[in-house]
XYZ file of C-alpha atoms in Angstrom:
170
model
C -0.386 0.182 -0.312
C 1.066 3.326 -0.974
C 2.716 5.590 2.253
C -0.726 7.874 1.776
C -2.854 5.804 1.919
C -0.733 3.886 4.845
C -0.784 7.401 6.481
C -4.848 7.793 6.154
C -5.377 4.878 8.116
C -3.138 6.070 11.301
C -4.621 9.167 10.366
C -7.970 6.614 11.333
C -6.719 5.032 14.007
C -5.775 8.005 15.202
C -9.510 8.782 15.629
C -8.328 11.570 13.573
C -10.763 10.921 10.510
C -13.469 9.150 10.240
C -14.139 5.272 7.293
C -16.128 7.795 5.288
C -13.473 10.593 5.108
C -10.240 7.686 4.356
C -12.807 6.166 1.950
C -13.467 9.315 -0.506
C -9.587 10.532 -0.149
C -7.880 6.796 -0.944
C -5.573 6.638 -3.644
C -6.090 3.333 -5.930
C -3.531 5.057 -8.313
C -5.920 4.678 -10.446
C -6.992 1.747 -10.485
C -10.369 0.500 -10.074
C -10.841 -0.524 -6.194
C -10.892 -3.717 -6.447
C -7.848 -4.536 -8.347
C -5.799 -1.926 -5.909
C -6.955 -3.386 -3.474
C -5.489 -7.294 -5.176
C -2.652 -6.005 -6.174
C -2.049 -4.038 -2.371
C -2.719 -8.045 -0.952
C -0.263 -9.599 -3.028
C 1.662 -6.962 -2.162
C 1.100 -7.953 1.506
C 1.676 -11.381 0.889
C 4.672 -10.941 -0.413
C 6.339 -8.976 2.388
C 4.660 -10.205 5.216
C 3.139 -6.854 6.574
C 0.707 -7.690 8.436
C -0.138 -3.741 9.103
C -1.665 -3.886 5.070
C -3.417 -7.088 5.634
C -4.676 -5.502 8.567
C -5.871 -1.656 7.223
C -7.200 -3.373 3.130
C -8.927 -5.726 5.199
C -10.729 -2.651 7.962
C -11.217 -1.184 4.277
C -12.746 -4.327 2.611
C -14.975 -4.474 5.145
C -16.503 -0.652 5.212
C -16.963 -0.881 1.346
C -19.553 -1.917 -1.034
C -18.425 -1.240 -4.447
C -15.473 -4.075 -4.861
C -16.238 -7.044 -6.835
C -15.889 -10.165 -3.793
C -15.272 -12.718 -6.306
C -11.783 -10.580 -7.165
C -10.821 -10.663 -3.900
C -11.489 -14.496 -2.461
C -8.503 -15.794 -3.581
C -5.999 -14.050 -2.315
C -7.646 -14.001 0.557
C -7.594 -17.573 0.673
C -3.993 -17.462 0.576
C -3.705 -15.831 3.335
C -5.451 -17.670 5.694
C -3.046 -20.235 5.568
C -0.200 -17.235 6.579
C 0.745 -17.399 10.060
C 2.508 -13.999 10.225
C -0.596 -12.081 10.683
C -3.793 -11.609 12.813
C -6.127 -11.556 10.764
C -8.021 -14.583 10.163
C -11.194 -13.966 11.938
C -11.901 -10.728 10.450
C -11.182 -12.655 6.777
C -13.016 -15.810 7.830
C -15.843 -13.113 8.825
C -15.317 -12.044 5.132
C -16.137 -15.488 3.958
C -18.905 -15.695 5.937
C -20.866 -12.813 4.878
C -19.600 -13.417 1.080
C -20.968 -17.164 1.594
C -18.785 -17.941 -1.326
C -18.496 -22.049 -2.191
C -14.389 -20.940 -2.632
C -13.908 -21.239 1.023
C -15.261 -23.995 2.199
C -11.702 -26.201 1.905
C -10.049 -23.019 3.625
C -12.756 -22.866 6.114
C -12.355 -26.441 7.271
C -9.129 -27.169 7.469
C -7.822 -23.896 9.559
C -11.078 -25.435 12.218
C -7.830 -27.983 12.570
C -5.572 -24.718 13.022
C -3.444 -23.418 15.210
C -1.833 -20.301 15.174
C 0.897 -18.751 17.568
C -1.041 -15.403 18.375
C -4.021 -17.966 19.825
C -2.469 -20.282 21.851
C -4.393 -18.435 24.806
C -7.386 -19.364 23.116
C -9.129 -22.429 24.795
C -12.332 -21.614 23.427
C -10.952 -22.089 19.586
C -13.060 -18.417 18.346
C -10.865 -18.958 15.297
C -12.517 -22.371 14.424
C -16.238 -21.374 15.828
C -16.066 -18.628 13.212
C -15.062 -20.977 10.535
C -17.978 -23.431 11.327
C -20.247 -20.833 11.647
C -19.221 -19.396 8.111
C -19.692 -23.049 6.921
C -22.929 -23.143 7.549
C -24.051 -19.797 6.564
C -22.580 -20.596 2.439
C -25.080 -24.118 3.480
C -24.563 -26.150 0.498
C -23.576 -29.985 0.067
C -19.982 -29.496 0.665
C -20.526 -27.126 3.467
C -22.758 -29.360 5.097
C -20.187 -32.096 4.446
C -17.641 -30.567 6.162
C -19.779 -29.926 9.316
C -20.986 -33.725 9.337
C -17.032 -34.170 10.059
C -16.815 -31.502 12.257
C -19.740 -32.812 14.442
C -17.369 -36.003 14.960
C -14.500 -33.811 16.624
C -13.288 -35.230 19.823
C -12.607 -31.553 20.495
C -15.881 -30.855 22.340
C -16.634 -27.052 21.217
C -15.794 -27.759 17.780
C -18.577 -30.517 17.942
C -20.968 -28.784 19.879
C -20.724 -26.228 17.288
C -20.796 -28.184 13.701
C -23.484 -29.925 15.269
C -25.904 -27.387 15.967
C -24.848 -25.609 12.347
C -26.291 -29.094 11.169
C -29.314 -28.579 13.467
C -30.005 -25.210 12.265
C -29.990 -26.456 8.583
C -31.858 -29.008 9.282
C -29.138 -31.908 7.374
C -28.891 -34.997 9.660
């Protein structure tokens, strides 16, 4: 992400501008917004820039005019990366978008552990992934939930069973 946009995010974090002001002033360097965000996420991934991933994901949540399908693949890739802290937020985007392309990574992430989540004995990331799978609501997502419903982890099992019951899947 360019220096100007990074400064805008600093101002946002310092509560000196609003998200709406940031969106109005955001510089896409002559590209359409989705292309700019995609390129920025790819650069953030190659540079292991957790700050850029954080800022871009925050912005994606606030935007309605982006083409979400164009961003799914890079966000799927970022779900496997241990150097950032936005896995839960990316999962929330996947839940919001309900794109079946995310089913495999959501399922795989239920069984991953990242160092920064070692303290989390409530398995919040896994639970968010399970709820996203439930909201995607396809045969494939329900198949993954069925597998998770047999987990030896009681939290994963309980949430997977809840999602299956909620959708009347047996």
